[in-house]
Amino acid sequence: MQSAALKSVLSVDQLPTDYYNILHDLPAPLPPPLDPRTMKPVAPEALLRLFAKECLRQETSTEEFIRIPDEVREAYLRLGRPTPLYRARRLEQKLGTPAKIFFKREDLNPAGSHKPNTAVAQAYYHRQEGTTRLTTETGAGQWGTALALAAALFGIDLTVYMTRSSYEQKPYRKILMEVYGAKVHASPSALTNAGRKYLEKDRAHPGSLGIAISEAVEDCVTHDGTKYSLGSVLNHVLTHQSVVGQEAKLQMDELDEDPDYIVGCIGGGSNFAGLAYPFMRDKLRGKSEADFVAVEPKAVPSTTKGEYRYDYADAAESAPLIKMFTVGHGYQCPPIHAGGLRYHGKAPSMSMLIDRGLMRSVAYDQNDVMAAGILLAQNEGVVAAPESNHAVKAAIDIALECRRRDEAKTILFNLSGHGLLDLQAYQDKISGALVDYAPKDSEVRASLAGLPS
Ligand SMILES: *Cc1c(COP(=O)(O)O)cnc(C)c1O
């Protein structure tokens, strides 16, 4: 066994110079977002009050490559890019599979997930456009942490609305955000009309991502010089994540490998798109037959039980409608540990690829997912986020299928984040307290029933 084949580390000058934009290669244009009041396509200018101008330009751009600004590349270097790609050799041996398993390490930066890839780009564009303050929402805290880090690097103030249940039960990411200088409020808060409405009914309201979004948007539009940032789902976010797959492609080439399976977990779709789309580019051009596998929790079965249709992007029905795979914006998401996989819909480009059979998806229970994470930890030493363990579980299942068929296939998955601030999920798995949740088909149908057709 040559040690070189266990790991690929790129040099500083191999950091990608451009983002890859899948909109250039999609089989059809994306259906436009619709204004919830008129049900007509949203004019991008209507969103200028919230988003950076350059992000909105990228949102609908069909140019294939978008240059990464020098200062953003510098920030990437500072945060550990290019990230290494590892081979899970001991895990392969443990499984007794002839398959090779590779994984891309997006867990090694100080924020602990892939999310800084877009956070630093967004913070940079905002600062270039004169923005001095940002607002955002966060559930479990990964996005808030990534944006707090990026805001610190680019000298922007940040206010984060964090769902009260996470704020109280998971204080460590809140502390991390504060270390980076962000102001963090438990949501619902008394600072906005949206928050006060819920607080009046229940002073200990646990909050939800939908409420936190409403608060962050209200705070943004009522304060001069303030803009807003989103960490997933939108096209420009997926484009920023393409640094992951571009690096992985170089690394697989250097190892003289070509993945047969490309695997990732999906919350809004950004980390998997980041890894997958530079490879999908080849498939869309007839140059690859790789199998793309998107992995979601059974508790939020957007692509495995939901429908591909227009749905509101937010629970309050005030954000635009997007054509996507969804379980319905009113779906009551069970309290699974993979907080980053609880969004009701999936990114529009990824939804189209799944709808057209260019990607497929699978769903798992959290007990099986955490068991996979423990197997990874005990064989490779890496403690992955509960979200990432969905990808680990799928990669293991494919490797076991390869053993049954005696096929020496190559599997590549994205390790989207570390689990060192999610140890309660591991504790619950080890103590036997972890509960599986899956909606009945009738519950999903009921959730979808009220959507506009
Ligand atoms: C946020 C998050 C996800 C889910 O978001 P995507 O946009 O689907 O990538 C997955 N893994 C980790 C570690 C996260 O923090």
Coordinates of C-alpha atoms and ligand atoms in Angstrom, one line a residue:
M1 CA 0.0 0.0 0.0
Q2 CA 1.5 3.3 -1.1
S3 CA 0.9 6.0 1.5
A4 CA 0.3 8.5 -1.3
A5 CA -2.9 6.6 -2.4
L6 CA -4.4 7.1 1.1
K7 CA -4.7 10.9 0.8
S8 CA -4.5 13.7 -1.7
V9 CA -3.4 17.2 -0.6
L10 CA -3.4 19.9 -3.2
S11 CA -0.9 22.8 -3.2
V12 CA -1.8 26.4 -2.6
D13 CA -1.7 27.2 -6.3
Q14 CA -4.2 24.4 -7.1
L15 CA -7.0 26.3 -5.3
P16 CA -9.7 26.9 -7.9
T17 CA -9.7 30.3 -9.6
D18 CA -13.3 30.2 -10.7
Y19 CA -16.7 29.0 -9.5
Y20 CA -18.5 26.5 -11.7
N21 CA -22.1 27.4 -12.4
I22 CA -24.4 24.4 -13.2
L23 CA -27.1 26.7 -14.8
H24 CA -24.9 26.7 -17.9
D25 CA -25.3 23.0 -18.4
L26 CA -28.8 22.2 -17.0
P27 CA -31.0 20.3 -19.5
A28 CA -33.6 23.2 -19.3
P29 CA -33.8 26.6 -17.8
L30 CA -35.0 26.7 -14.2
P31 CA -38.6 27.7 -13.6
P32 CA -38.5 31.3 -12.2
P33 CA -39.3 32.1 -8.5
L34 CA -42.9 33.5 -8.1
D35 CA -44.0 36.5 -6.1
P36 CA -46.4 35.1 -3.4
R37 CA -48.8 38.0 -3.8
T38 CA -49.1 38.0 -7.7
M39 CA -48.0 34.5 -8.5
K40 CA -45.9 36.2 -11.3
P41 CA -42.1 35.8 -11.7
V42 CA -40.2 37.9 -9.1
A43 CA -38.2 40.7 -10.6
P44 CA -34.6 40.2 -9.3
E45 CA -34.5 44.0 -8.4
A46 CA -37.3 43.3 -5.8
L47 CA -34.7 41.4 -3.8
L48 CA -32.0 44.0 -3.9
R49 CA -33.0 45.4 -0.5
L50 CA -32.0 42.0 0.9
F51 CA -29.2 40.4 -1.1
A52 CA -25.9 41.6 -2.5
K53 CA -26.2 42.8 -6.1
E54 CA -23.4 40.4 -7.2
C55 CA -25.2 37.4 -5.6
L56 CA -28.4 38.3 -7.3
R57 CA -26.5 38.6 -10.6
Q58 CA -25.1 35.1 -10.1
E59 CA -28.5 33.8 -9.1
T60 CA -29.7 33.9 -12.7
S61 CA -26.4 34.0 -14.6
T62 CA -25.8 31.2 -17.1
E63 CA -22.1 31.8 -17.6
E64 CA -20.2 28.7 -17.0
F65 CA -17.4 30.1 -14.8
I66 CA -17.4 33.0 -12.4
R67 CA -14.1 34.4 -11.3
I68 CA -13.3 34.0 -7.5
P69 CA -12.2 37.4 -6.2
D70 CA -8.5 37.4 -4.9
E71 CA -9.6 38.4 -1.4
V72 CA -12.0 35.4 -1.3
R73 CA -9.3 33.0 -2.5
E74 CA -7.1 34.4 0.3
A75 CA -9.8 33.7 2.8
Y76 CA -10.1 30.2 1.5
L77 CA -6.4 29.6 2.0
R78 CA -6.6 31.0 5.5
L79 CA -9.5 28.6 6.3
G80 CA -7.6 25.5 5.1
R81 CA -8.5 25.3 1.4
P82 CA -7.7 23.3 -0.6
T83 CA -9.1 20.7 1.7
P84 CA -7.6 17.1 1.7
L85 CA -9.3 14.1 0.2
Y86 CA -8.9 10.8 2.1
R87 CA -9.4 7.2 1.3
A88 CA -11.3 5.3 4.0
R89 CA -9.0 2.2 3.8
R90 CA -9.7 0.8 7.2
L91 CA -13.4 1.2 6.8
E92 CA -13.2 -0.7 3.5
Q93 CA -11.3 -3.5 5.3
K94 CA -13.8 -3.5 8.1
L95 CA -16.7 -3.9 5.6
G96 CA -14.8 -6.5 3.6
T97 CA -15.7 -4.7 0.4
P98 CA -13.7 -4.7 -2.9
A99 CA -15.0 -1.1 -3.3
K100 CA -12.8 1.9 -2.7
I101 CA -14.2 4.7 -0.5
F102 CA -12.9 8.3 -0.7
F103 CA -14.2 11.3 1.2
K104 CA -13.7 15.0 0.9
R105 CA -12.9 16.8 4.2
E106 CA -15.1 19.9 4.6
D107 CA -14.9 19.5 8.4
L108 CA -11.4 20.8 9.0
N109 CA -11.9 24.6 9.1
P110 CA -12.6 26.6 12.3
A111 CA -16.4 26.8 11.7
G112 CA -16.5 23.0 11.2
S113 CA -18.5 22.7 8.0
H114 CA -18.6 23.5 4.3
K115 CA -20.7 26.6 4.9
P116 CA -17.8 29.1 5.0
N117 CA -17.3 28.4 1.3
T118 CA -20.3 30.6 0.6
A119 CA -20.2 32.8 3.7
V120 CA -16.8 34.3 2.9
A121 CA -17.9 35.0 -0.7
Q122 CA -21.1 36.6 0.4
A123 CA -19.4 38.7 3.1
Y124 CA -16.9 39.9 0.5
Y125 CA -19.5 40.9 -2.0
H126 CA -21.6 42.7 0.7
R127 CA -18.5 44.7 1.8
Q128 CA -17.6 45.6 -1.7
E129 CA -21.1 47.0 -2.1
G130 CA -20.8 49.2 1.0
T131 CA -22.9 47.0 3.4
T132 CA -21.8 47.5 7.0
R133 CA -24.1 45.2 8.8
L134 CA -25.7 41.8 8.0
T135 CA -28.6 39.8 9.5
T136 CA -29.3 36.1 9.2
E137 CA -31.1 33.2 10.9
T138 CA -29.6 29.9 12.2
G139 CA -31.1 26.7 13.5
A140 CA -28.5 24.4 14.9
G141 CA -25.9 27.2 14.4
Q142 CA -23.6 26.0 11.6
W143 CA -24.6 28.7 9.2
G144 CA -24.6 31.4 11.9
T145 CA -21.1 30.3 12.9
A146 CA -19.8 30.3 9.3
L147 CA -21.2 33.8 8.6
A148 CA -19.9 35.1 11.9
L149 CA -16.4 34.0 10.9
A150 CA -16.8 35.5 7.5
A151 CA -18.2 38.8 8.8
A152 CA -15.2 39.0 11.2
L153 CA -12.7 38.5 8.3
F154 CA -14.3 41.2 6.2
G155 CA -15.1 43.7 9.0
I156 CA -18.9 43.6 8.9
D157 CA -21.3 43.6 11.9
L158 CA -23.6 40.6 12.1
T159 CA -26.8 39.9 14.0
V160 CA -28.0 36.3 14.1
Y161 CA -31.5 35.1 15.1
M162 CA -31.1 31.6 16.5
T163 CA -34.1 29.4 17.2
R164 CA -34.7 29.5 21.0
S165 CA -34.6 25.7 21.4
S166 CA -31.0 25.6 20.0
Y167 CA -30.0 28.8 21.8
E168 CA -30.8 27.2 25.1
Q169 CA -30.0 23.5 24.4
K170 CA -26.9 24.0 22.3
P171 CA -25.0 27.0 23.6
Y172 CA -21.6 26.2 22.2
R173 CA -22.2 27.4 18.6
K174 CA -23.8 30.6 20.1
I175 CA -20.6 31.1 22.1
L176 CA -18.5 30.5 18.9
M177 CA -20.5 33.2 17.1
E178 CA -20.0 35.6 19.9
V179 CA -16.3 34.9 19.9
Y180 CA -16.3 36.0 16.3
G181 CA -18.1 39.2 17.3
A182 CA -21.6 38.5 16.2
K183 CA -24.7 39.5 18.2
V184 CA -26.9 36.5 18.8
H185 CA -30.6 36.7 19.8
A186 CA -32.9 33.8 20.8
S187 CA -35.8 33.7 18.3
P188 CA -38.6 34.6 18.7
S189 CA -37.2 37.8 20.2
A190 CA -38.8 41.0 21.4
L191 CA -36.7 43.0 18.9
T192 CA -39.1 42.6 15.9
N193 CA -42.8 42.6 15.3
A194 CA -42.6 39.1 13.9
G195 CA -40.9 37.9 17.1
R196 CA -43.2 39.8 19.5
K197 CA -46.2 38.2 17.9
Y198 CA -45.1 34.8 19.0
L199 CA -43.6 35.9 22.4
E200 CA -47.0 37.3 23.4
K201 CA -48.6 33.9 22.9
D202 CA -45.8 32.0 24.6
R203 CA -42.9 33.6 26.5
A204 CA -40.9 30.4 26.2
H205 CA -41.7 29.8 22.5
P206 CA -39.1 27.3 21.1
G207 CA -39.0 29.1 17.8
S208 CA -38.5 27.8 14.3
L209 CA -36.3 28.5 11.3
G210 CA -39.3 30.1 9.6
I211 CA -39.8 32.6 12.5
A212 CA -36.1 33.3 12.6
I213 CA -36.1 34.1 8.9
S214 CA -39.0 36.5 9.4
E215 CA -37.1 38.3 12.2
A216 CA -33.8 38.5 10.3
V217 CA -35.6 39.9 7.2
E218 CA -37.6 42.4 9.2
D219 CA -34.4 43.6 11.1
C220 CA -32.7 43.9 7.7
V221 CA -35.4 46.0 5.9
T222 CA -35.9 48.3 9.0
H223 CA -32.2 49.2 9.3
D224 CA -30.1 51.3 6.9
G225 CA -26.9 49.8 5.5
T226 CA -28.1 46.4 6.5
K227 CA -28.4 43.4 4.2
Y228 CA -29.2 39.7 4.6
S229 CA -27.5 36.4 3.8
L230 CA -28.7 32.8 3.2
G231 CA -26.6 29.7 3.5
S232 CA -28.2 27.2 1.2
V233 CA -30.8 26.4 -1.5
L234 CA -30.1 29.5 -3.7
N235 CA -28.2 29.1 -7.0
H236 CA -25.4 31.4 -6.0
V237 CA -24.8 29.5 -2.8
L238 CA -24.5 26.2 -4.7
T239 CA -22.1 27.9 -7.2
H240 CA -19.8 29.1 -4.4
Q241 CA -19.7 25.5 -3.1
S242 CA -18.3 24.3 -6.4
V243 CA -14.8 24.8 -5.0
V244 CA -15.4 21.5 -3.2
G245 CA -16.0 19.4 -6.3
Q246 CA -13.4 21.1 -8.5
E247 CA -10.8 20.2 -5.9
A248 CA -12.1 16.7 -5.5
K249 CA -12.0 16.2 -9.3
L250 CA -8.3 17.2 -9.4
Q251 CA -7.6 15.0 -6.4
M252 CA -9.3 11.9 -7.9
D253 CA -7.3 12.5 -11.1
E254 CA -4.1 12.7 -9.1
L255 CA -4.9 9.4 -7.4
D256 CA -5.8 8.0 -10.8
E257 CA -9.4 7.3 -9.7
D258 CA -12.7 8.0 -11.3
P259 CA -15.7 7.8 -9.0
D260 CA -18.6 5.5 -9.9
Y261 CA -20.7 6.8 -7.1
I262 CA -20.9 10.4 -5.8
V263 CA -22.7 10.7 -2.5
G264 CA -23.8 13.6 -0.2
C265 CA -26.4 14.6 2.4
I266 CA -29.0 17.1 1.4
G267 CA -30.6 19.8 3.6
G268 CA -31.0 22.6 1.1
G269 CA -28.6 20.8 -1.3
S270 CA -25.5 23.1 -1.1
N271 CA -22.7 20.7 0.1
F272 CA -23.8 17.9 -2.2
A273 CA -24.1 20.3 -5.1
G274 CA -20.7 21.6 -4.3
L275 CA -19.1 18.1 -4.5
A276 CA -21.3 16.8 -7.3
Y277 CA -21.8 19.5 -9.9
P278 CA -18.3 19.6 -11.3
F279 CA -18.7 15.9 -11.9
M280 CA -22.3 16.3 -13.1
R281 CA -20.9 18.7 -15.8
D282 CA -19.3 15.6 -17.4
K283 CA -22.5 13.5 -17.1
L284 CA -24.6 16.3 -18.7
R285 CA -22.1 16.3 -21.6
G286 CA -22.3 12.5 -22.0
K287 CA -18.8 12.0 -20.7
S288 CA -19.6 10.2 -17.4
E289 CA -22.0 7.6 -16.2
A290 CA -21.5 8.1 -12.5
D291 CA -24.3 7.5 -10.2
F292 CA -25.2 10.5 -8.0
V293 CA -26.8 9.7 -4.7
A294 CA -28.5 12.4 -2.6
V295 CA -29.2 11.4 1.0
E296 CA -32.0 12.8 3.2
P297 CA -33.5 11.9 6.6
K298 CA -36.6 9.7 6.6
A299 CA -38.0 12.4 8.9
V300 CA -37.8 15.0 6.1
P301 CA -38.5 13.0 3.0
S302 CA -38.6 15.9 0.5
T303 CA -37.3 14.0 -2.5
T304 CA -38.4 10.4 -1.6
K305 CA -42.0 11.2 -0.5
G306 CA -42.5 14.8 -1.5
E307 CA -43.4 16.3 -4.9
Y308 CA -41.6 18.5 -7.5
R309 CA -43.8 21.6 -7.5
Y310 CA -44.0 25.2 -6.6
D311 CA -43.9 25.8 -2.8
Y312 CA -43.2 28.8 -0.5
A313 CA -39.6 29.1 0.5
D314 CA -40.6 30.0 4.0
A315 CA -43.2 28.9 6.6
A316 CA -44.8 32.3 6.8
E317 CA -45.7 32.4 3.0
S318 CA -44.0 35.8 2.6
A319 CA -40.9 34.6 0.6
P320 CA -41.1 33.7 -3.1
L321 CA -42.4 30.4 -4.3
I322 CA -39.8 28.1 -5.8
K323 CA -40.2 25.0 -8.0
M324 CA -38.5 22.3 -6.0
F325 CA -38.9 18.9 -4.3
T326 CA -40.8 19.7 -1.1
V327 CA -42.7 18.1 1.7
G328 CA -44.7 21.3 2.1
H329 CA -43.7 24.5 3.9
G330 CA -46.2 23.8 6.7
Y331 CA -44.6 20.4 7.4
Q332 CA -43.9 19.9 11.1
C333 CA -40.4 18.8 11.1
P334 CA -39.5 16.2 13.8
P335 CA -36.7 17.2 16.2
I336 CA -33.9 15.1 14.6
H337 CA -30.3 15.6 15.5
A338 CA -29.3 16.5 11.9
G339 CA -30.6 20.1 12.3
G340 CA -29.1 21.1 9.0
L341 CA -31.3 18.6 7.1
R342 CA -34.7 19.9 8.4
Y343 CA -35.6 22.3 5.5
H344 CA -38.8 21.4 3.7
G345 CA -37.5 21.9 0.2
K346 CA -34.4 21.2 -1.9
A347 CA -32.4 23.5 -4.2
P348 CA -34.2 24.1 -7.6
S349 CA -31.3 22.8 -9.8
M350 CA -30.9 19.7 -7.7
S351 CA -34.6 19.1 -7.8
M352 CA -34.6 19.3 -11.6
L353 CA -31.7 16.8 -11.8
I354 CA -33.5 14.4 -9.5
D355 CA -36.8 14.8 -11.3
R356 CA -35.1 14.0 -14.6
G357 CA -33.4 10.9 -13.2
L358 CA -29.9 12.4 -13.5
M359 CA -29.5 12.0 -9.7
R360 CA -31.3 9.7 -7.4
S361 CA -32.1 10.0 -3.7
V362 CA -32.3 7.7 -0.7
A363 CA -33.6 8.2 2.9
Y364 CA -32.4 6.8 6.2
D365 CA -33.5 6.7 9.9
Q366 CA -31.2 8.6 12.4
N367 CA -30.4 5.4 14.3
D368 CA -28.8 3.8 11.2
V369 CA -27.1 7.1 10.3
M370 CA -25.5 7.5 13.8
A371 CA -24.4 3.8 13.7
A372 CA -22.6 4.6 10.4
G373 CA -21.0 7.6 12.0
I374 CA -19.7 5.5 14.9
L375 CA -18.3 2.9 12.5
L376 CA -16.5 5.8 10.6
A377 CA -15.1 7.2 13.9
Q378 CA -13.8 3.8 15.1
N379 CA -12.1 3.0 11.8
E380 CA -11.0 6.3 10.4
G381 CA -10.9 8.4 13.6
V382 CA -13.2 11.1 12.2
V383 CA -16.2 12.2 14.2
A384 CA -18.6 13.5 11.6
A385 CA -21.7 15.7 11.9
P386 CA -25.1 13.9 12.1
E387 CA -25.9 15.5 8.8
S388 CA -22.7 14.1 7.2
N389 CA -23.4 10.7 8.7
H390 CA -26.3 10.4 6.2
A391 CA -23.7 10.4 3.4
V392 CA -21.5 8.0 5.4
K393 CA -24.4 5.5 5.8
A394 CA -25.2 5.6 2.0
A395 CA -21.5 5.1 1.1
I396 CA -21.4 2.1 3.5
D397 CA -24.5 0.6 2.0
I398 CA -23.1 1.0 -1.6
A399 CA -19.8 -0.6 -0.4
L400 CA -21.7 -3.6 1.0
E401 CA -23.7 -3.9 -2.2
C402 CA -20.3 -4.0 -4.0
R403 CA -19.3 -6.8 -1.7
R404 CA -22.4 -8.9 -2.5
R405 CA -21.8 -8.3 -6.3
D406 CA -18.0 -8.6 -6.0
E407 CA -17.6 -5.3 -7.8
A408 CA -14.5 -3.1 -7.2
K409 CA -16.3 0.2 -7.6
T410 CA -15.1 3.7 -6.5
I411 CA -17.2 5.7 -4.1
L412 CA -16.7 9.4 -3.2
F413 CA -18.7 11.1 -0.5
N414 CA -18.7 14.6 1.1
L415 CA -17.9 14.8 4.8
S416 CA -19.7 18.1 5.2
G417 CA -18.8 18.8 8.8
H418 CA -17.5 17.6 12.1
G419 CA -19.6 16.4 15.0
L420 CA -17.7 17.7 17.9
L421 CA -20.5 20.1 18.9
D422 CA -23.1 17.4 18.2
L423 CA -21.9 14.9 20.8
Q424 CA -25.4 14.6 22.3
A425 CA -26.5 12.8 19.1
Y426 CA -23.7 10.3 19.7
Q427 CA -24.6 10.1 23.4
D428 CA -28.2 9.3 22.6
K429 CA -27.2 6.7 20.1
I430 CA -24.8 5.0 22.5
S431 CA -27.4 5.1 25.4
G432 CA -30.2 3.7 23.3
A433 CA -32.3 6.9 23.7
L434 CA -32.3 7.9 20.0
V435 CA -35.8 7.8 18.5
D436 CA -36.6 7.4 14.7
Y437 CA -39.2 9.5 13.1
A438 CA -40.9 9.1 9.7
P439 CA -44.2 10.8 8.6
K440 CA -46.9 8.5 7.3
D441 CA -47.7 8.9 3.5
S442 CA -51.0 10.5 4.6
E443 CA -49.2 13.1 6.6
V444 CA -47.1 14.1 3.7
R445 CA -50.1 14.2 1.4
A446 CA -51.9 16.4 3.9
S447 CA -48.9 18.8 4.1
L448 CA -48.8 19.0 0.3
A449 CA -52.6 19.4 -0.1
G450 CA -52.8 23.1 0.6
L451 CA -50.1 24.2 -1.9
P452 CA -51.0 26.3 -4.9
S453 CA -51.1 24.1 -8.1
Ligands
LIG1 C1 -26.0 22.9 6.9 C2 -25.4 21.6 6.8 C3 -25.8 20.6 5.9 C4 -27.0 20.8 5.1 O1 -27.0 21.9 4.2 P1 -26.8 21.7 2.6 O2 -27.1 23.1 2.1 O3 -27.7 20.6 2.1 O4 -25.4 21.3 2.5 C5 -25.1 19.5 5.9 N1 -24.0 19.2 6.6 C6 -23.6 20.1 7.5 C7 -22.4 19.8 8.4 C8 -24.2 21.4 7.6 O5 -23.8 22.3 8.5

